[in-house]
PDB file of C-alpha atoms in Angstrom:
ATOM      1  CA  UNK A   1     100.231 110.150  71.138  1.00 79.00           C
ATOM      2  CA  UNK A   2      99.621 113.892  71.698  1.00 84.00           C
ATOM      3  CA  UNK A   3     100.833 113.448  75.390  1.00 89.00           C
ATOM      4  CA  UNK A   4     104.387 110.849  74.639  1.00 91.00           C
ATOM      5  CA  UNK A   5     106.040 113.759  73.128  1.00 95.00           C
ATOM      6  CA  UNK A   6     105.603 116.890  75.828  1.00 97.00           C
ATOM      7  CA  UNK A   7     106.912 120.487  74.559  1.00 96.00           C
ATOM      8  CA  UNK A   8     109.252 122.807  75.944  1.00 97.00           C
ATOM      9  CA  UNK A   9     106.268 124.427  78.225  1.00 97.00           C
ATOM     10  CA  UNK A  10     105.410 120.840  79.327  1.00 97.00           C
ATOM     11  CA  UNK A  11     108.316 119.407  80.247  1.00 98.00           C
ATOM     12  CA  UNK A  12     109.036 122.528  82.344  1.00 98.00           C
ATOM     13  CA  UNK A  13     105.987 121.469  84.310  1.00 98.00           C
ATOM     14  CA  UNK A  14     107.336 118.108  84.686  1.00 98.00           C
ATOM     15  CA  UNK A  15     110.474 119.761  85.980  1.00 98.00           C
ATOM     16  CA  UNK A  16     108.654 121.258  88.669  1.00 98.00           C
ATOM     17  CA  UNK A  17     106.892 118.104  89.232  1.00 98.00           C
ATOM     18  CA  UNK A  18     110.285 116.233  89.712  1.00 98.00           C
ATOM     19  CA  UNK A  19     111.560 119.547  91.833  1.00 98.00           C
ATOM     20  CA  UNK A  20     108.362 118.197  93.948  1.00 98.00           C
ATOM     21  CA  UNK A  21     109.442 114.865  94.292  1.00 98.00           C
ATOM     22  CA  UNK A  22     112.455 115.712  95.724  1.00 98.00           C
ATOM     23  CA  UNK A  23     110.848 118.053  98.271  1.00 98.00           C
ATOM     24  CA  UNK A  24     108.813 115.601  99.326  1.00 98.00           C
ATOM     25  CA  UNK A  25     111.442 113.142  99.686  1.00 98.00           C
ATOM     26  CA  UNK A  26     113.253 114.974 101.692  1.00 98.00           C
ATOM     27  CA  UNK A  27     110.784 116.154 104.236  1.00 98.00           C
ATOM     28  CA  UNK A  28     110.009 112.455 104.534  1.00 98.00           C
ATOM     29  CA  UNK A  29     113.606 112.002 105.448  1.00 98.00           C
ATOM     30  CA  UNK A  30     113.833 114.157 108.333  1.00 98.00           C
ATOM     31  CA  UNK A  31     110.686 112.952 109.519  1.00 98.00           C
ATOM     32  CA  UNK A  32     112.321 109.332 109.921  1.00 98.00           C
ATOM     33  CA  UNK A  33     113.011 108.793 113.436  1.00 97.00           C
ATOM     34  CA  UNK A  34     112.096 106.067 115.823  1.00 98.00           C
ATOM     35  CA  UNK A  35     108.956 106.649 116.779  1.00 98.00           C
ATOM     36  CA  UNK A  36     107.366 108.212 113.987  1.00 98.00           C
ATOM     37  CA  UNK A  37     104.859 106.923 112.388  1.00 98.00           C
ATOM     38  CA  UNK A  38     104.298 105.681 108.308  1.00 98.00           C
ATOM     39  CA  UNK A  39     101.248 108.487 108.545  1.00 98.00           C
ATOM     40  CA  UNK A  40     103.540 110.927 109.745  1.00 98.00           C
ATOM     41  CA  UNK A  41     105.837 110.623 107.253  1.00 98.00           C
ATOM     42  CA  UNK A  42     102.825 110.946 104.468  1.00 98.00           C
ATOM     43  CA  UNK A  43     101.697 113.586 106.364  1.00 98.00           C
ATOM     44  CA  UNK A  44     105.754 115.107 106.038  1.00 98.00           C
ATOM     45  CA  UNK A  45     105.970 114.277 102.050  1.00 98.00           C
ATOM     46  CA  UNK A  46     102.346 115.803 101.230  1.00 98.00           C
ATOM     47  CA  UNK A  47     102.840 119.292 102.926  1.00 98.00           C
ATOM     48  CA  UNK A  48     105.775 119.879 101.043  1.00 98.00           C
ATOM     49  CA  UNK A  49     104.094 119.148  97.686  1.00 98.00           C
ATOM     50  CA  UNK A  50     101.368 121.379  98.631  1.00 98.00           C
ATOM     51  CA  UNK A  51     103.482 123.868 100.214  1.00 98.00           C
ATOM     52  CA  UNK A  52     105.480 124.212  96.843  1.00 98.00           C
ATOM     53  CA  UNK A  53     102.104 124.848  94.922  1.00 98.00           C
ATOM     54  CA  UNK A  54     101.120 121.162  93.610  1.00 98.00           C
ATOM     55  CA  UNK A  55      99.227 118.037  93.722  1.00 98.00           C
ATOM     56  CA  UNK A  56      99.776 114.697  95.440  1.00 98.00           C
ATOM     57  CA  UNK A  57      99.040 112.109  92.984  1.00 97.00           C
ATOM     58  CA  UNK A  58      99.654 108.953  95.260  1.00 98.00           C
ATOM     59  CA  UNK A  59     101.958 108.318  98.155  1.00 98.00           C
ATOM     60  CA  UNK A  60     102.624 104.634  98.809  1.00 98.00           C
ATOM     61  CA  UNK A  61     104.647 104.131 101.711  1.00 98.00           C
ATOM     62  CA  UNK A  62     105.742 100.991 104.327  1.00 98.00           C
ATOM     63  CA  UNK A  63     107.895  99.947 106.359  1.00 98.00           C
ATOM     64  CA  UNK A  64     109.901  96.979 107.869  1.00 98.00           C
ATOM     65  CA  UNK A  65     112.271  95.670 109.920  1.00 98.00           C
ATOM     66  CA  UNK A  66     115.986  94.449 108.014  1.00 97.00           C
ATOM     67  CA  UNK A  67     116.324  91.901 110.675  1.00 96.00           C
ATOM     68  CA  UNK A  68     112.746  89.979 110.100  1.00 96.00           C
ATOM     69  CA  UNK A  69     111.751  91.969 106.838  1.00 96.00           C
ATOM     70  CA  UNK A  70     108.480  90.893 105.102  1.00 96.00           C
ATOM     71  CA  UNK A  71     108.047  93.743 102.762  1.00 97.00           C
ATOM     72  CA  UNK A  72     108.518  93.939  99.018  1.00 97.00           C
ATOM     73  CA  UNK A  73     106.579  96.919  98.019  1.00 97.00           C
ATOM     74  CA  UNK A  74     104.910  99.563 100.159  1.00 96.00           C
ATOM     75  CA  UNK A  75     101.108 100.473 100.758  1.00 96.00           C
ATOM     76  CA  UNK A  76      98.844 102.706  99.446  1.00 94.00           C
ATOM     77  CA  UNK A  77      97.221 103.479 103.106  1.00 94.00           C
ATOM     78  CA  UNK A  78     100.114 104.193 105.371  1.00 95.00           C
ATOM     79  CA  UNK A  79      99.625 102.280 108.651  1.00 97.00           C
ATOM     80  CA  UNK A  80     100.088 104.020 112.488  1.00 97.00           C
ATOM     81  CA  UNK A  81     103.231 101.433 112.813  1.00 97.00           C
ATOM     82  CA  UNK A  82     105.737 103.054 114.666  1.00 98.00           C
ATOM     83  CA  UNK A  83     109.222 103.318 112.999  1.00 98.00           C
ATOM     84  CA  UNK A  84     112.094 101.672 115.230  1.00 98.00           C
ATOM     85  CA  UNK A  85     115.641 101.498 115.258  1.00 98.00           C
ATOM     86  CA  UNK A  86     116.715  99.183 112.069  1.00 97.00           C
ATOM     87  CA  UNK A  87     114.032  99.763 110.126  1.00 98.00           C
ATOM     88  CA  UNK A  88     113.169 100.571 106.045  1.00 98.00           C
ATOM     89  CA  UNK A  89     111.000 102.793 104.869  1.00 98.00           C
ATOM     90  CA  UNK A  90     110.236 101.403 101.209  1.00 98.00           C
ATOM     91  CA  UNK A  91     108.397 104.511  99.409  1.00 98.00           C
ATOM     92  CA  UNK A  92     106.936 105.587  96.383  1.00 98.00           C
ATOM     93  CA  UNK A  93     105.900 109.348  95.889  1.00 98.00           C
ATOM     94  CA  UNK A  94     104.027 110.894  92.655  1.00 98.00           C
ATOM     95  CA  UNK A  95     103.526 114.866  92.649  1.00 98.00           C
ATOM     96  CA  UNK A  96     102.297 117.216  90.274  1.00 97.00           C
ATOM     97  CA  UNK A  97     102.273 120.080  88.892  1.00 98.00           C
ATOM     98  CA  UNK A  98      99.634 121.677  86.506  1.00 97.00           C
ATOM     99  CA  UNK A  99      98.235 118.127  85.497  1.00 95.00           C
ATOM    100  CA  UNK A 100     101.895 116.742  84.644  1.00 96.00           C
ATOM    101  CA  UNK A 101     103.426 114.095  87.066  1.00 97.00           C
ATOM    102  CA  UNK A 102     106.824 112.980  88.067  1.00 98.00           C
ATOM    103  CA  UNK A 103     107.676 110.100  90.861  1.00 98.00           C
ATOM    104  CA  UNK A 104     110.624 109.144  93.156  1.00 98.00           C
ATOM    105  CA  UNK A 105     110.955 106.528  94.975  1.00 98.00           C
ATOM    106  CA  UNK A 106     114.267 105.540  97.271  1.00 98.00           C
ATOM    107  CA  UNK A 107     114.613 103.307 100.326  1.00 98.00           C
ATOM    108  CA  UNK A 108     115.395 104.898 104.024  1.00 98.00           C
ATOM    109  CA  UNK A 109     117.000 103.439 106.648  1.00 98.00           C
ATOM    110  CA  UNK A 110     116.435 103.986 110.231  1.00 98.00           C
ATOM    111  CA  UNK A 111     119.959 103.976 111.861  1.00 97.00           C
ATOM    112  CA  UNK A 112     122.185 101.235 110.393  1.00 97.00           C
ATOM    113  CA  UNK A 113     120.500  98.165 108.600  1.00 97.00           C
ATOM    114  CA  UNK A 114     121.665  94.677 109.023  1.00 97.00           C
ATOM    115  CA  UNK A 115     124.268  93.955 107.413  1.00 97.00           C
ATOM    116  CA  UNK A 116     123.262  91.868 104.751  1.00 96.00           C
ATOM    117  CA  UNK A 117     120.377  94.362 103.758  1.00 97.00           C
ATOM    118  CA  UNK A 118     122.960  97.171 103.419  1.00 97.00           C
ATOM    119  CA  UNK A 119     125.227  94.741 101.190  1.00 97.00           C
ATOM    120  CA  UNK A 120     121.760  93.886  99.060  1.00 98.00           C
ATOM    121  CA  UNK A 121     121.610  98.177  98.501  1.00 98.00           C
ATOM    122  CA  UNK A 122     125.119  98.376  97.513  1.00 97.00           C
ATOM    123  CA  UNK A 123     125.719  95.358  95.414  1.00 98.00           C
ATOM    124  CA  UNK A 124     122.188  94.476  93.730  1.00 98.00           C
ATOM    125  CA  UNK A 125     119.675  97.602  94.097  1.00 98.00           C
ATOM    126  CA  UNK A 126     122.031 100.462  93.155  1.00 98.00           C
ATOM    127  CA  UNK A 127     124.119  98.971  90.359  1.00 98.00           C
ATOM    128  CA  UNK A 128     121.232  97.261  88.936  1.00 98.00           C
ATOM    129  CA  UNK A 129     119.143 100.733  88.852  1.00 98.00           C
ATOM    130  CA  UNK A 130     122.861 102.170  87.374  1.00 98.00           C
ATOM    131  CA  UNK A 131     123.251 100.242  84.908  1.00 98.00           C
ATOM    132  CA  UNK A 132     119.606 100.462  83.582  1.00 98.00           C
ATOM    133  CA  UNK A 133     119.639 104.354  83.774  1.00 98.00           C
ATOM    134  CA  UNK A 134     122.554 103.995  81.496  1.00 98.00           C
ATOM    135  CA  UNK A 135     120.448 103.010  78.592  1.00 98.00           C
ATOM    136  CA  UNK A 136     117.883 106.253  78.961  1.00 98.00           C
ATOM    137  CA  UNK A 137     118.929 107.682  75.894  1.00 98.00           C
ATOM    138  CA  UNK A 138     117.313 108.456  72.398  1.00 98.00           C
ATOM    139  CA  UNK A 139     117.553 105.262  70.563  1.00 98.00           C
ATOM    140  CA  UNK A 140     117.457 102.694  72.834  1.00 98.00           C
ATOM    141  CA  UNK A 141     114.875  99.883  72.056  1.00 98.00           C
ATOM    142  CA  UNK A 142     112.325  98.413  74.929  1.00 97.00           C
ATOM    143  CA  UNK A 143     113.546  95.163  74.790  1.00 97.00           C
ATOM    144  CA  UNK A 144     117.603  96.553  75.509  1.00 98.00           C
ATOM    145  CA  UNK A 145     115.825  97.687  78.565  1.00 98.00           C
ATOM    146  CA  UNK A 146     113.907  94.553  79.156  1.00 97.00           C
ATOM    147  CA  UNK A 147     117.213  92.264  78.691  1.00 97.00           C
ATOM    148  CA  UNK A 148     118.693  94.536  80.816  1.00 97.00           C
ATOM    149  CA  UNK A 149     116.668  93.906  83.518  1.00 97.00           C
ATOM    150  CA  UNK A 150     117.750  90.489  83.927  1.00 96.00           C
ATOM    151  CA  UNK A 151     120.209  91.884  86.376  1.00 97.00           C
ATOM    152  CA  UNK A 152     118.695  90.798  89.543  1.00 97.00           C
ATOM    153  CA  UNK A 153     117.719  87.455  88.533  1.00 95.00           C
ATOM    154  CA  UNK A 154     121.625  86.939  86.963  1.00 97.00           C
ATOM    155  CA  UNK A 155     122.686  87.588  90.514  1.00 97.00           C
ATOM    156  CA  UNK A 156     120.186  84.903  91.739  1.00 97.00           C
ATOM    157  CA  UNK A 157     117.627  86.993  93.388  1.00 97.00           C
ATOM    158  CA  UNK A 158     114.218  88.245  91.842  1.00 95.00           C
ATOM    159  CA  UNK A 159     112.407  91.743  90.766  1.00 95.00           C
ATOM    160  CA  UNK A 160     108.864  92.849  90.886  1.00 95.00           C
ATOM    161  CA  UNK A 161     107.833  92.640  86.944  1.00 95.00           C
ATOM    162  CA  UNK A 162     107.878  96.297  86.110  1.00 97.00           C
ATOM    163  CA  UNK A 163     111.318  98.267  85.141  1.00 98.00           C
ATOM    164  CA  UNK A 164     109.656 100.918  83.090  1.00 98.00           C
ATOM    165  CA  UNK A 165     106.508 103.145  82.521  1.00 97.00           C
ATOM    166  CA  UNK A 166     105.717 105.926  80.309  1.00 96.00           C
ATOM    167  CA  UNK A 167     104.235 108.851  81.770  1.00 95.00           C
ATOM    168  CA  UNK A 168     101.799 111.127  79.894  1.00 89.00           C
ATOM    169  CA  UNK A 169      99.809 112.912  82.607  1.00 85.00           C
ATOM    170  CA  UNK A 170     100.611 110.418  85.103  1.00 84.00           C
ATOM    171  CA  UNK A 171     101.462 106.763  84.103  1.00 89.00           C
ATOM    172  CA  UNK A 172     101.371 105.866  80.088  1.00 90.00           C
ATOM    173  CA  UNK A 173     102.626 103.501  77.537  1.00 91.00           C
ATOM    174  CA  UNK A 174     105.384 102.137  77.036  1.00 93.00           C
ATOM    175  CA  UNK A 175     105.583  99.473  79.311  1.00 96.00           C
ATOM    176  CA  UNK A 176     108.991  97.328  80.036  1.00 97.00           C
ATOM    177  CA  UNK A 177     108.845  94.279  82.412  1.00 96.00           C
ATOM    178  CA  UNK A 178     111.400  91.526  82.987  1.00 94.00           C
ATOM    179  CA  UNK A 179     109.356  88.797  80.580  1.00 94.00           C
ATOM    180  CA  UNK A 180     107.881  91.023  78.259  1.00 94.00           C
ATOM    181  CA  UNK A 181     107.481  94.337  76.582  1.00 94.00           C
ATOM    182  CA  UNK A 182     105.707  96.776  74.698  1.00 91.00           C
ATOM    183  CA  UNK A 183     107.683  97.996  71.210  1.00 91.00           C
ATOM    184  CA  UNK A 184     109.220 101.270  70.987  1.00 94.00           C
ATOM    185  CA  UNK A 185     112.245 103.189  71.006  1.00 97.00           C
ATOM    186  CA  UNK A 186     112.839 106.327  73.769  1.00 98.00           C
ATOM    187  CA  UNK A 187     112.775 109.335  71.800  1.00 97.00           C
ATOM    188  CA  UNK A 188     113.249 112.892  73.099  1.00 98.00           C
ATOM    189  CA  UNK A 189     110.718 114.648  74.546  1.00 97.00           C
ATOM    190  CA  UNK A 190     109.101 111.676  76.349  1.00 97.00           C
ATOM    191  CA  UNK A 191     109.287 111.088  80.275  1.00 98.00           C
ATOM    192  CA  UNK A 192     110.006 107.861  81.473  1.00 98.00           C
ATOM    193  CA  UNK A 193     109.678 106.331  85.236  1.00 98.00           C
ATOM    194  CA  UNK A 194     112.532 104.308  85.926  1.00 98.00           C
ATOM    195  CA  UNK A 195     111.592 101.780  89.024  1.00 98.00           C
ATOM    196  CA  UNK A 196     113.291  98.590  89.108  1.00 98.00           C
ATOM    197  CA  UNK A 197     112.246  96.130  92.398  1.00 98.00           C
ATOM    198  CA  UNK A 198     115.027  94.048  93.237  1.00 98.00           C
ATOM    199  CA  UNK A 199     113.405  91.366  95.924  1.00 98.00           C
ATOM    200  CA  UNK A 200     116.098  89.191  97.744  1.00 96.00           C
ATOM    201  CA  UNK A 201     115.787  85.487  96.874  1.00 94.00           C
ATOM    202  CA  UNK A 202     114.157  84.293  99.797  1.00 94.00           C
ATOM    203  CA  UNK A 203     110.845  87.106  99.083  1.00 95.00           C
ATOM    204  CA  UNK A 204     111.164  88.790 102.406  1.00 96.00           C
ATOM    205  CA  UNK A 205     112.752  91.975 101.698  1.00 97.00           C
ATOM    206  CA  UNK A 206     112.568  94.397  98.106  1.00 98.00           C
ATOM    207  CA  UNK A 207     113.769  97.804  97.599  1.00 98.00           C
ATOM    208  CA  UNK A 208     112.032 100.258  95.314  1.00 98.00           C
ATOM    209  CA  UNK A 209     114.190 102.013  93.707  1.00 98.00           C
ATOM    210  CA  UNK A 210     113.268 104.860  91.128  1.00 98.00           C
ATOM    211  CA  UNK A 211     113.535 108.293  89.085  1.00 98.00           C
ATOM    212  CA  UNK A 212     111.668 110.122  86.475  1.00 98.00           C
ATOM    213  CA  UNK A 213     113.645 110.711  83.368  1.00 98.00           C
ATOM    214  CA  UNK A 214     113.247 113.388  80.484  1.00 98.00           C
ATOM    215  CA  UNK A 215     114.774 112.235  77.571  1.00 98.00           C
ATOM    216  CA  UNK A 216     116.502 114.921  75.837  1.00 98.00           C
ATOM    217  CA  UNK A 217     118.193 114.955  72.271  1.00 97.00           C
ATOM    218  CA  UNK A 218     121.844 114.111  73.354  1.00 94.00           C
ATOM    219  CA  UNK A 219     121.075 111.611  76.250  1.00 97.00           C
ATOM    220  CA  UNK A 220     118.609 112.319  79.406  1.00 98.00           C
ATOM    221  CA  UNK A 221     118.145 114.167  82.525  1.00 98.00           C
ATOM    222  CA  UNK A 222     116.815 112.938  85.806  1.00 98.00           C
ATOM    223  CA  UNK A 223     114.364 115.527  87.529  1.00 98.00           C
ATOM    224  CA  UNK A 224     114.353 114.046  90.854  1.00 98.00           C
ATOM    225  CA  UNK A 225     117.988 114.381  91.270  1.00 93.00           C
ATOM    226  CA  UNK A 226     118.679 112.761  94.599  1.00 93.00           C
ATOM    227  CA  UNK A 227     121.832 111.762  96.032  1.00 90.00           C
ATOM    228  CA  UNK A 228     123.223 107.751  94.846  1.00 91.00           C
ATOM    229  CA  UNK A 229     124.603 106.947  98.506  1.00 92.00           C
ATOM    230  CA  UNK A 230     122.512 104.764 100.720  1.00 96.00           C
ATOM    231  CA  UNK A 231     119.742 107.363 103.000  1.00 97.00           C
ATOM    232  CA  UNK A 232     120.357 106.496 106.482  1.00 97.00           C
ATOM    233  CA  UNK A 233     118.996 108.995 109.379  1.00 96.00           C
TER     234      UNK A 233
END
């Protein structure tokens, strides 16, 4: 309870935390090139963190090809596979600052995907996240989130459980997944992770998709402002 609603002081830490995220992000980006490996491109997002005076909480990276994908969610331990033409990078990157955490987490494309995975970005992974990031505002009940995140599975495809976490120092109540949820209301002053899964229907291929949220007394702001568009290199 002490940690759900952050002050002024703390959530400027979790602004630099987000600022972080970003950083990282993008370092990762410009490291995506055929040839480069998944530990280069942890190697790419944590010297930026550190560079810009914080911590790496986790950095769970992958990556796949979109013409034979078999990836839903990336790993923990990056691997030495070598990125080629065609691939994703599916990523999730936590940073902090002073104890307080923020995490990003957008798919990268090396060159131009096949067409069908560029078509599941723009028509199921980005609208979905849209129109859940709509409903970060004070007010707005779990379960509105949790209903909405029958979005994928509307559209006939599936979703890792998990739409929503909390975060206190790093990952905290409340809870949100597609079945199920944990009561509440988002009030302002708490930070929220925002990382719907979309998986296509067949279980090859899911995107990761999410931002950390302040909620603020008039709507929210997202700290790990990155450009919507699809991230090709």
């Amino acid at each position: 309870e002490l940690l759900r609603i952050k002050s002024a002081e703390e959530l400027e830490c979790v602004r630099r935390a987000g600022r972080l995220c970003a950083d990282a992000f993008d370092a990762m980006v410009e490291r995506v090139t055929p040839g480069a490996t998944e530990e280069d491109l942890r190697a790419a997002a944590a010297a930026a963190i550190y560079d810009g005076g914080g911590d790496v909480d986790f950095l769970i990276i992958a990556s796949t090809s979109t013409r034979d994908p078999h990836l839903i969610f990336g790993a923990p331990r990056a691997s030495k596979r070598a990125l080629q033409e065609g691939d994703m990078v599916i990523d999730e990157l936590a940073a902090g600052y002073r104890g307080y955490t923020a995490q990003i987490g957008l798919p990268i494309f090396v060159g131009e995907p096949e067409k069908s995975v560029r078509q599941f970005f723009e028509e199921i992974t980005l609208p979905g996240f849209r129109s859940l990031a709509e409903l970060i505002r004070p007010g707005t009940t779990m379960d509105e989130i949790r209903k909405a995140g029958g979005f994928f599975r509307d559209r006939g495809h599936q979703s890792r459980p998990i739409l929503l976490h909390g975060m206190d120092l790093v990952t905290g109540p409340p809870h949100v997944f597609v079945e199920e949820t944990e009561e509440g209301v988002l009030e302002p002053g708490q930070v929220v992770m925002l990382e719907p899964n979309p998986i296509d229907r067949d279980g090859d291929l899911g995107m990761f998709y999410g931002h950390t949220f302040i909620l603020t007394d008039s709507g929210s702001e997202m700290i790990t402002e990155r450009p919507m568009e699809i991230v090709i290199t």
